Amino acid sequence: MTGPINILLVGCGLMGKRHIHGLWELSRVGAHKVQLVGVVDKVPERAAEAAGIAERLLSRRPAEFGSLQGALEALDVDVVDICTDVSTHHILARAALERGIHCLIEKPLAATVRACRLVIEAARRGGAKLGVAENYRRDPSNRLAKWIIEKGAFGHVLDFLQVQLGGGDAVLLSSWRHSKAGGIILDLCCHYTDIINYYLGEPEWVYGYSSRLRRIRYSREDVGGELVKRPLEVEAEDLLDATFTYRGGCVAKLYVNLSSAGVGLYHRSVHFEDGSMIVPQERTGGPVMTSRPTDSDYLGLTTMGVFLGVRPAEPYRLTEQDVAEVYDRYTLKLFPGLLNGYSLSFQEADRKLIALEMLDFLDSVTTGGEPETGGVEGLLSVAMIMAALESSVAGRRVALREVLDLKIEEYQGQINRQLGIASDL
Ligand SMILES: NC(=O)c1ccc[n+]([C@@H]2O[C@H](COP(=O)([O-])OP(=O)(O)OC[C@H]3O[C@@H](n4cnc5c(N)ncnc54)[C@H](O)[C@@H]3O)[C@@H](O)[C@H]2O)c1
């Protein structure tokens, strides 16, 4: 590839606009010459708004389109960047990939395992690169956590815990997140299964329980000082309790309740033979905290303390020498002076993580290598959620392999029929 890489953005909602900020950040790294040549949205005002943001940040107004097909007919495109509702990912991606156009798709790769496999197959047929825009693992805190695990600094991992409670009765960002195809449990929790896979690798067995706790949710708007509250009937689950088990006994536990009102809760920790690690929420910039008890801590245990932690966590001390091992060159360029944690606004951190996922994907396009989060990783993070949802319906633990190989599709069958792909593949 000699000239600039021509990018077409499809979907100009919440994330599409954030991708333009990511492109802006990327342009400041200077690693790839890229050009946002077009923006597509079925809602013309959103395409126009995105084109305006691009004009301001990237000094060039991209052309506006109402459909992917229209844009591909009019423009010379190297990379399609898909930021649409989850239920459309497999349709748009296949249309581009089969024409040999590289595709970066916002997570989750697609709405079901079958839909993911159709996208992977289209990339293979078209000989095009497929990347999944998975920003969470790119946060420096997750790079450091992964390094600590791999280094074995605290011995073997015994278990991993991710908990999130919140949401109340609100419509969570958009109404499509409450429909069955691409519902909020998949939409949010695929980040967490990607983290589990990143930290610990592919699990063997999955046990899950899921339910829809709220049937009605509300969007709230302040219209001239008046509260306008609109109800939305909900189809999708809002609770997932999943347990992933590994050969050798390690367990990863994911508990998410998005109907919980009042005080919320967020927690991620990894527990080792010789200590524990608490990893902060992505984009908060908090430090990775670790704790290693000593013999005298154990000696001093009271009856009450026997089943509880014995030493408070403190920020992991990373030396200047370790830094080059922990973080890649793009991360260090975007987070100058990085050790453990950073001090940036959510928006700044967000666009840096998006730039990092884009840089990785563009490297794969220009070098012919594979992106860090490609079809395999994207499929795995979706399959882990689907395995938990299938387990909940089947009332038994399921092997992740059964789900990856499409041996169990009872839960997903309804979505596949709705998407018109029940017998494809
Ligand atoms: N990585 C993250 O942190 C993060 C955060 C939010 C959303 N996302 C992901 O980004 C994607 C989009 O989410 P969002 O919150 O931006 O949704 P959104 O509803 O705000 O935006 C989606 C846009 O796509 C457009 N669209 C839908 N179908 C289309 C089609 N066929 N052709 C053209 N335009 C179409 C819609 O009109 C809308 O403007 C989802 O996959 C979501 O999971 C990721």
Coordinates of N, CA, C and O and ligand atoms in Angstrom, one line a residue, residues 10-16 18-19 40-43 46 66-68 82-86 88-89 92 106-108 133-136 173-174 176-177 187 191 283 350 357, ligand 1:
V10 N -18.9 3.4 9.0 CA -20.3 3.1 8.8 C -20.9 3.0 10.2 O -20.5 2.3 11.1
G11 N -21.9 3.9 10.4 CA -22.6 4.0 11.7 C -22.0 5.3 12.4 O -20.8 5.3 12.9
C12 N -22.8 6.3 12.5 CA -22.3 7.6 13.1 C -23.0 8.0 14.4 O -23.3 9.1 14.6
G13 N -23.3 6.9 15.2 CA -24.0 7.2 16.5 C -22.9 7.5 17.5 O -21.8 8.0 17.2
L14 N -23.2 7.0 18.8 CA -22.3 7.2 19.9 C -20.8 6.8 19.6 O -19.9 7.6 19.7
M15 N -20.7 5.6 19.1 CA -19.3 5.0 18.9 C -18.7 5.5 17.6 O -17.4 5.7 17.6
G16 N -19.5 5.7 16.6 CA -18.9 6.2 15.3 C -18.2 7.5 15.5 O -17.1 7.7 15.1
R18 N -17.0 8.6 18.3 CA -15.8 8.4 19.1 C -14.7 7.9 18.3 O -13.5 8.2 18.5
H19 N -15.0 7.1 17.2 CA -13.9 6.6 16.3 C -13.3 7.7 15.6 O -12.1 7.7 15.2
V40 N -21.1 6.9 6.7 CA -22.3 6.3 6.3 C -23.3 6.2 7.5 O -22.8 5.8 8.6
D41 N -24.5 6.7 7.4 CA -25.5 6.4 8.4 C -26.9 6.4 7.7 O -27.1 7.3 6.8
K42 N -27.7 5.5 8.2 CA -29.1 5.5 7.5 C -29.9 6.7 8.0 O -30.9 7.1 7.3
V43 N -29.4 7.4 9.0 CA -30.0 8.7 9.4 C -29.1 9.8 8.9 O -28.0 10.0 9.4
R46 N -27.2 12.2 11.2 CA -26.0 11.7 11.9 C -24.8 11.6 11.0 O -23.7 11.9 11.5
G66 N -25.9 7.2 2.7 CA -27.0 6.6 3.5 C -26.9 5.1 3.5 O -27.6 4.5 4.3
S67 N -26.0 4.6 2.7 CA -25.9 3.1 2.8 C -24.4 2.7 2.4 O -23.7 3.5 1.7
L68 N -24.0 1.6 2.9 CA -22.6 1.1 2.7 C -22.5 0.8 1.2 O -21.4 1.2 0.6
I82 N -16.8 -0.5 11.0 CA -18.3 -0.7 11.3 C -18.6 -0.3 12.8 O -18.1 -1.0 13.7
C83 N -19.5 0.6 12.9 CA -19.9 1.1 14.3 C -21.4 1.2 14.3 O -22.0 2.1 14.8
T84 N -22.1 0.1 13.8 CA -23.5 0.1 13.8 C -24.1 -0.8 14.9 O -23.3 -1.5 15.6
D85 N -25.4 -0.9 15.1 CA -26.0 -1.8 16.0 C -25.5 -3.2 15.8 O -25.3 -3.6 14.6
V86 N -25.4 -4.0 16.9 CA -24.8 -5.3 16.8 C -25.5 -6.2 15.7 O -24.8 -6.9 15.0
T88 N -26.6 -5.7 13.0 CA -26.2 -5.4 11.5 C -24.8 -5.8 11.2 O -24.4 -5.7 10.0
H89 N -24.0 -6.1 12.2 CA -22.5 -6.3 11.9 C -22.3 -7.3 10.9 O -21.4 -7.1 10.0
L92 N -23.2 -6.1 7.2 CA -22.3 -5.0 6.6 C -20.9 -5.6 6.4 O -20.3 -5.3 5.4
E106 N -16.7 -2.9 15.4 CA -16.8 -2.7 16.8 C -17.3 -4.0 17.5 O -17.9 -4.8 16.9
K107 N -16.8 -4.2 18.7 CA -17.2 -5.3 19.5 C -18.7 -5.2 19.7 O -19.3 -4.1 19.7
P108 N -19.5 -6.3 19.9 CA -19.1 -7.7 19.7 C -19.0 -8.0 18.2 O -19.8 -7.3 17.4
A133 N -12.8 -4.2 17.1 CA -12.4 -3.0 17.9 C -12.6 -3.3 19.4 O -13.7 -3.0 19.9
E134 N -11.7 -3.9 20.0 CA -11.8 -4.2 21.5 C -10.9 -3.3 22.2 O -9.7 -3.5 22.2
N135 N -11.4 -2.2 22.8 CA -10.6 -1.2 23.4 C -10.2 -1.5 24.8 O -9.1 -1.1 25.3
Y136 N -11.0 -2.3 25.6 CA -10.7 -2.5 27.0 C -9.3 -3.1 27.3 O -8.6 -2.6 28.1
L173 N -28.3 3.3 27.2 CA -27.7 4.0 26.0 C -28.6 4.0 24.8 O -28.7 5.0 24.1
S174 N -29.3 2.9 24.4 CA -30.1 2.9 23.2 C -31.1 1.8 23.3 O -30.9 0.8 24.1
W176 N -32.0 -0.4 21.0 CA -31.6 -1.7 20.4 C -30.9 -2.6 21.4 O -30.8 -3.8 21.3
R177 N -30.3 -2.0 22.5 CA -29.6 -2.8 23.5 C -30.6 -3.6 24.3 O -30.1 -4.4 25.2
D187 N -23.6 -7.1 24.6 CA -23.0 -5.8 24.3 C -21.9 -5.4 25.3 O -20.8 -5.0 25.0
H191 N -16.9 -7.4 26.5 CA -15.7 -6.8 27.0 C -15.0 -7.7 28.0 O -13.8 -7.8 28.1
R283 N -10.3 3.3 31.6 CA -10.3 4.7 31.3 C -10.4 5.6 32.6 O -10.6 6.8 32.5
D350 N -10.3 7.5 26.4 CA -11.1 6.8 25.4 C -10.6 6.9 24.0 O -10.4 5.9 23.3
E357 N -6.4 0.5 19.2 CA -6.9 -0.6 18.5 C -6.9 -0.4 17.0 O -6.6 -1.3 16.2
Ligands
LIG1 N1 -16.0 -0.2 22.7 C1 -16.8 0.5 23.4 O1 -16.4 1.0 24.5 C2 -18.2 0.8 22.9 C3 -19.0 1.7 23.5 C4 -20.3 1.9 22.9 C5 -20.7 1.2 21.8 N2 -19.8 0.3 21.2 C6 -20.2 -0.6 20.1 O2 -20.3 0.3 18.9 C7 -21.4 -0.2 18.1 C8 -22.4 0.9 17.9 O3 -22.9 1.3 19.2 P1 -23.5 2.8 19.4 O4 -23.7 3.0 20.8 O5 -22.6 3.7 18.6 O6 -24.9 2.7 18.7 P2 -25.8 3.9 18.2 O7 -27.2 3.4 18.1 O8 -25.5 5.2 18.9 O9 -25.2 4.1 16.7 C9 -25.4 3.2 15.7 C10 -25.6 4.0 14.4 O10 -25.6 3.1 13.3 C11 -26.6 3.5 12.3 N3 -26.9 2.3 11.5 C12 -27.6 1.2 11.9 N4 -27.7 0.4 10.9 C13 -27.1 0.9 9.8 C14 -27.0 0.6 8.5 N5 -27.4 -0.6 8.0 N6 -26.3 1.4 7.6 C15 -25.9 2.6 8.1 N7 -26.1 3.1 9.3 C16 -26.7 2.2 10.2 C17 -27.7 4.1 13.2 O11 -28.5 4.9 12.5 C18 -26.9 4.8 14.3 O12 -26.6 6.1 14.0 C19 -22.0 -1.4 18.8 O13 -21.3 -2.6 18.3 C20 -21.6 -1.2 20.2 O14 -21.4 -2.4 21.0 C21 -18.6 0.1 21.8

